Structures are given as structure tokens and as C-alpha cells.
Amino acid sequence: AQSVTQLGSHVSVSEGALVLLRCNYSSSVPPYLFWYVQYPNQGLQLLLKYTTGATLVKGINGFEAEFKKSETSFHLTKPSAHMSDAAEYFCAVTSPNNAGNMLTFGGGTRLMVKP
Amino acid sequence: EPEVTQTPSHQVTQMGQEVILRCVPISNHLYFYWYRQILGQKVEFLVSFYNNEISEKSEIFDDQFSVERPDGSNFTLKIRSTKLEDSAMYFCASGGQAVPGANVLTFGAGSRLTVL
């Protein structure tokens, strides 16, 4: 079984500050990891994903995440927050042998950006 | 950019009524999914669908639920007799790749179901 924990249901940063959204996973097999973002009244949009290869992955809108197997983490970062980054962010995990591509989501983190 | 379209955006129904939520996946995608999010809770997997059959389903997806791809463009979720606890946001998603686990899903904006 797989699970995802996102520490902090709400994170508030100032515009221009570093964004760090935490994600820890549990998986008995090598994981595939995803970050999705949800803007108000919109669907879940893929930010980035890790499957194999380079552990630092870059996504859209200046976000990146690093897969750290030893820490079972996949934290999302952005060097400088923008007002438009305010949204809810979801970390998700699946596995290479999951033919149905079932994603297991974390509880989500709502990012607020202060002017 | 191609998108997944869901209708209705919001439906209110009485307990015991049948509800059909509709989705139009991206046209060349082959894999289809339903997820749901009860208010304040995690997004949960319901069912995946490929080649006109269910490929995987969760414990939530009991006999009250069914999915169908009635034509080449729509993908529907039917709840036969709604319960209060079915109140949630239901997300449809589709994916185009055939690589297990690495399928990137495109999600719709969701259909909010309120059962009274």
C-alpha cells in the first residue's frame, strides 16, 4: 500500500519569498511521484513528475522538486513566490507496476501569498 | 490546450435518486478515471477504465457505482441510489500513455454533487 503525507495544510509566504511545500511518501516499491496544482474552480494541473533518472525535476511556473529516497520525500520548492502561485497543491504517488495508474494523493496544502 | 470537460459543474439531488456525471476526455486518450474529494478530505481514487472495461477500482466503488463509455467521446459515472455520504467533488481524468504508473493524467474541473 502507498500513502502520502503533506505537512502543513496551509502555508503562507510573502511575495518574493521561498516556497517550500513538504511531501513524504510511503511505498513498498519504487515510487513515481507527482505534484498537481488546483486553482479555484479549475481541475488538477500537473506541475511536475518524477519517474526515473534525475532526482531533481523541474516543472512549470518555476517549481521544482527533489526525490530523496533516503528521506522518502519529494518536497516542492520555488525560489520566489508570486501572487499567482496562490492555489492548492497536491502531492501524489503511484508505482511502475500500477497498470491502472491509480494515484494516491496527499491531503493537499493551500498556499497563500501575501503582498 | 486540450482539456477534460465535466458536466454538470454542480448538482443537487435528493437521497436515493440516481445521478449521472458526465465527462468528455481528451480525444486521443485511452485511459479514463474517476476520483472524488469529500470536503476537507483527500482526493480519492474511484475507478480506472481502459479498453471498455474497468481496469482497477477502489473499495469506495461499490455496486452503487458504475461507469460507461457510451460513445466515442463521453465517459460517465452513475450513482444508482445516492447517499448523504456521496456528497463530494467528483473529478474525471484521462491519460494517453500506455506506460503503467507513468501515465500523466489530465483532470477536469470537477462536478460538485450535493445530496440532501
Coordinates of C-alpha atoms in Angstrom, one line a residue:
Chain A
A1 CA 0.0 0.0 0.0
Q2 CA 1.1 3.5 -0.7
S3 CA 0.4 6.7 1.2
V4 CA 1.3 10.4 1.0
T5 CA 1.6 12.9 3.8
Q6 CA 1.7 16.6 3.2
L7 CA 2.9 18.5 6.2
G8 CA 1.0 21.7 6.7
S9 CA -2.5 22.1 5.3
H10 CA -1.9 25.8 5.0
V11 CA 1.3 27.6 4.1
S12 CA 1.6 31.4 3.9
V13 CA 4.6 33.2 2.4
S14 CA 5.3 36.7 1.3
E15 CA 5.7 37.6 -2.4
G16 CA 9.3 37.0 -3.4
A17 CA 10.0 34.6 -0.6
L18 CA 11.0 30.9 -0.9
V19 CA 8.1 28.5 -1.3
L20 CA 8.6 25.0 0.3
L21 CA 5.8 22.5 0.4
R22 CA 6.5 19.3 2.1
C23 CA 5.6 15.8 0.9
N24 CA 6.6 12.5 2.3
Y25 CA 5.5 9.2 0.9
S26 CA 5.4 5.6 1.9
S27 CA 5.8 2.9 -0.8
S28 CA 7.0 -0.7 -0.8
V29 CA 8.1 -0.4 -4.4
P30 CA 10.0 2.4 -6.2
P31 CA 7.6 5.2 -6.4
Y32 CA 6.5 7.5 -9.2
L33 CA 5.8 10.9 -7.7
F34 CA 3.7 13.9 -8.9
W35 CA 2.8 17.4 -7.8
Y36 CA -0.5 18.8 -9.0
V37 CA -1.9 22.3 -8.5
Q38 CA -5.5 23.3 -8.3
Y39 CA -6.5 26.9 -8.9
P40 CA -10.0 28.0 -7.8
N41 CA -12.8 26.4 -9.9
Q42 CA -10.3 24.5 -12.0
G43 CA -9.1 20.9 -12.3
L44 CA -5.9 19.5 -11.1
Q45 CA -3.0 20.5 -13.3
L46 CA 0.3 18.6 -13.4
L47 CA 3.2 20.7 -12.1
L48 CA 5.9 18.1 -12.4
K49 CA 6.6 14.4 -12.0
Y50 CA 9.4 12.0 -11.1
T51 CA 9.6 8.5 -12.6
T52 CA 13.2 7.6 -13.0
G53 CA 16.6 9.3 -13.7
A54 CA 17.5 12.7 -12.4
T55 CA 16.2 13.2 -8.9
L56 CA 15.8 16.9 -9.3
V57 CA 12.9 17.6 -11.6
K58 CA 11.8 20.9 -12.9
G59 CA 8.2 21.8 -13.6
I60 CA 6.1 24.6 -14.9
N61 CA 5.9 28.1 -13.4
G62 CA 9.4 27.8 -11.9
F63 CA 8.7 25.0 -9.5
E64 CA 11.0 22.1 -8.9
A65 CA 11.1 19.1 -6.6
E66 CA 13.7 16.7 -5.5
F67 CA 13.2 13.0 -4.9
K68 CA 15.1 11.9 -1.8
K69 CA 14.8 8.1 -1.4
S70 CA 16.7 8.1 2.0
E71 CA 14.2 10.6 3.4
T72 CA 11.2 9.3 1.5
S73 CA 10.5 12.9 0.5
F74 CA 9.5 14.8 -2.6
H75 CA 9.3 18.4 -1.4
L76 CA 8.2 21.1 -3.8
T77 CA 10.1 24.4 -4.0
K78 CA 10.1 27.7 -5.8
P79 CA 12.8 30.3 -5.2
S80 CA 10.5 33.3 -5.3
A81 CA 6.7 33.3 -4.7
H82 CA 4.4 35.2 -7.0
M83 CA 0.8 36.2 -6.2
S84 CA -0.4 33.9 -9.0
D85 CA 1.1 30.9 -7.1
A86 CA -1.8 31.0 -4.6
A87 CA -3.6 27.7 -5.0
E88 CA -3.9 24.3 -3.5
Y89 CA -1.1 21.8 -4.2
F90 CA -1.3 18.1 -4.1
C91 CA 1.4 15.5 -3.9
A92 CA 0.6 12.1 -5.3
V93 CA 2.3 8.7 -5.7
T94 CA 1.9 5.7 -7.8
S95 CA 4.2 2.8 -8.8
P96 CA 5.7 1.4 -12.0
N97 CA 3.7 -1.8 -11.7
N98 CA 0.4 0.0 -11.3
A99 CA -1.2 -0.7 -14.6
G100 CA -4.4 1.1 -13.6
N101 CA -2.3 4.2 -12.8
M102 CA -4.1 4.7 -9.6
L103 CA -2.8 7.8 -7.9
T104 CA -2.7 8.1 -4.1
F105 CA -3.0 11.8 -3.1
G106 CA -1.9 13.6 0.0
G107 CA -4.3 15.9 1.8
G108 CA -3.2 19.0 -0.1
T109 CA -1.5 22.2 1.0
R110 CA -3.1 25.6 0.4
L111 CA -0.5 28.1 -0.4
M112 CA -1.3 31.8 0.4
V113 CA 1.0 34.5 -0.9
K114 CA 1.0 37.9 0.9
P115 CA 1.8 41.1 -0.9
Chain B
E1 CA -4.5 23.2 -24.9
P2 CA -6.8 20.1 -24.8
E3 CA -8.9 19.8 -21.7
V4 CA -11.2 17.4 -19.9
T5 CA -14.7 18.7 -19.7
Q6 CA -17.2 17.8 -16.9
T7 CA -20.9 18.4 -16.6
P8 CA -22.7 19.4 -14.6
S9 CA -20.4 21.7 -12.5
H10 CA -22.8 21.4 -9.6
Q11 CA -25.7 19.0 -9.0
V12 CA -28.1 18.9 -6.0
T13 CA -30.1 15.8 -5.6
Q14 CA -32.3 14.0 -3.0
M15 CA -31.0 11.0 -1.2
G16 CA -32.0 7.8 -3.1
Q17 CA -32.0 9.5 -6.5
E18 CA -29.8 8.3 -9.4
V19 CA -27.2 10.7 -10.6
I20 CA -25.1 10.6 -13.8
L21 CA -21.9 12.7 -14.0
R22 CA -20.6 13.2 -17.5
C23 CA -17.1 13.7 -18.8
V24 CA -15.6 14.4 -22.2
P25 CA -11.9 13.2 -22.0
I26 CA -9.2 14.4 -24.3
S27 CA -10.0 12.9 -27.7
N28 CA -6.9 10.7 -28.3
H29 CA -6.7 9.5 -24.7
L30 CA -7.3 5.8 -24.0
Y31 CA -7.3 5.7 -20.2
F32 CA -10.1 7.2 -18.1
Y33 CA -10.5 7.7 -14.4
W34 CA -12.9 9.0 -11.7
Y35 CA -11.6 10.4 -8.4
R36 CA -13.6 12.2 -5.7
Q37 CA -12.8 14.6 -2.9
I38 CA -15.1 14.9 0.1
L39 CA -15.0 18.4 1.5
G40 CA -11.9 18.7 3.7
Q41 CA -10.6 15.3 2.8
K42 CA -8.1 13.8 0.4
V43 CA -8.6 13.2 -3.3
E44 CA -9.5 9.5 -3.5
F45 CA -9.3 7.1 -6.5
L46 CA -12.6 5.5 -7.5
V47 CA -12.0 3.7 -10.8
S48 CA -9.9 3.4 -13.9
F49 CA -11.2 2.4 -17.3
Y50 CA -9.4 1.1 -20.4
N51 CA -10.4 -0.7 -23.5
N52 CA -14.1 -0.6 -22.5
E53 CA -13.6 -2.2 -19.1
I54 CA -12.7 -1.4 -15.6
S55 CA -9.0 -2.0 -15.0
E56 CA -8.9 -1.1 -11.3
K57 CA -11.4 0.1 -8.7
S58 CA -11.2 1.1 -5.1
E59 CA -13.2 -0.1 -2.1
I60 CA -15.4 3.1 -2.5
F61 CA -16.5 1.9 -5.9
D62 CA -19.3 -0.5 -4.7
D63 CA -22.3 -1.8 -6.5
Q64 CA -24.0 1.6 -6.4
F65 CA -21.4 3.0 -8.8
S66 CA -21.0 2.2 -12.5
V67 CA -19.0 3.7 -15.4
E68 CA -19.7 3.7 -19.0
R69 CA -18.3 5.0 -22.2
P70 CA -21.5 5.1 -24.2
D71 CA -19.9 6.5 -27.4
G72 CA -16.6 7.6 -28.6
S73 CA -16.4 10.8 -26.6
N74 CA -18.2 10.6 -23.3
F75 CA -17.3 8.8 -20.1
T76 CA -19.9 8.7 -17.4
L77 CA -20.1 7.9 -13.7
K78 CA -23.5 6.7 -12.4
I79 CA -24.5 6.6 -8.8
R80 CA -27.6 4.4 -8.7
S81 CA -29.1 5.5 -5.3
T82 CA -27.3 8.4 -3.8
K83 CA -26.5 8.6 -0.1
L84 CA -25.6 11.6 2.0
E85 CA -22.0 10.5 2.1
D86 CA -21.8 10.6 -1.7
S87 CA -21.7 14.4 -1.4
A88 CA -18.3 15.3 -2.8
M89 CA -16.4 16.9 -5.7
Y90 CA -16.0 14.3 -8.5
F91 CA -13.1 14.6 -10.8
C92 CA -12.8 12.9 -14.2
A93 CA -9.3 12.4 -15.7
S94 CA -7.9 10.9 -18.8
G95 CA -4.4 9.8 -19.8
G96 CA -2.9 8.9 -23.2
Q97 CA 0.2 6.9 -22.4
A98 CA 0.4 3.1 -22.2
V99 CA 3.3 3.1 -19.6
P100 CA 2.0 1.7 -16.3
G101 CA 2.4 4.2 -13.5
A102 CA 3.9 6.9 -15.7
N103 CA 0.6 7.9 -17.3
V104 CA 0.2 11.7 -16.9
L105 CA -3.4 12.4 -16.1
T106 CA -5.3 15.5 -17.2
F107 CA -8.1 16.3 -14.8
G108 CA -11.4 18.1 -15.4
A109 CA -12.6 20.9 -13.2
G110 CA -14.9 18.6 -11.3
S111 CA -18.6 18.1 -10.6
R112 CA -19.8 19.0 -7.2
L113 CA -22.5 16.7 -6.0
T114 CA -24.7 17.6 -3.0
V115 CA -27.0 15.0 -1.7
L116 CA -29.8 16.3 0.6

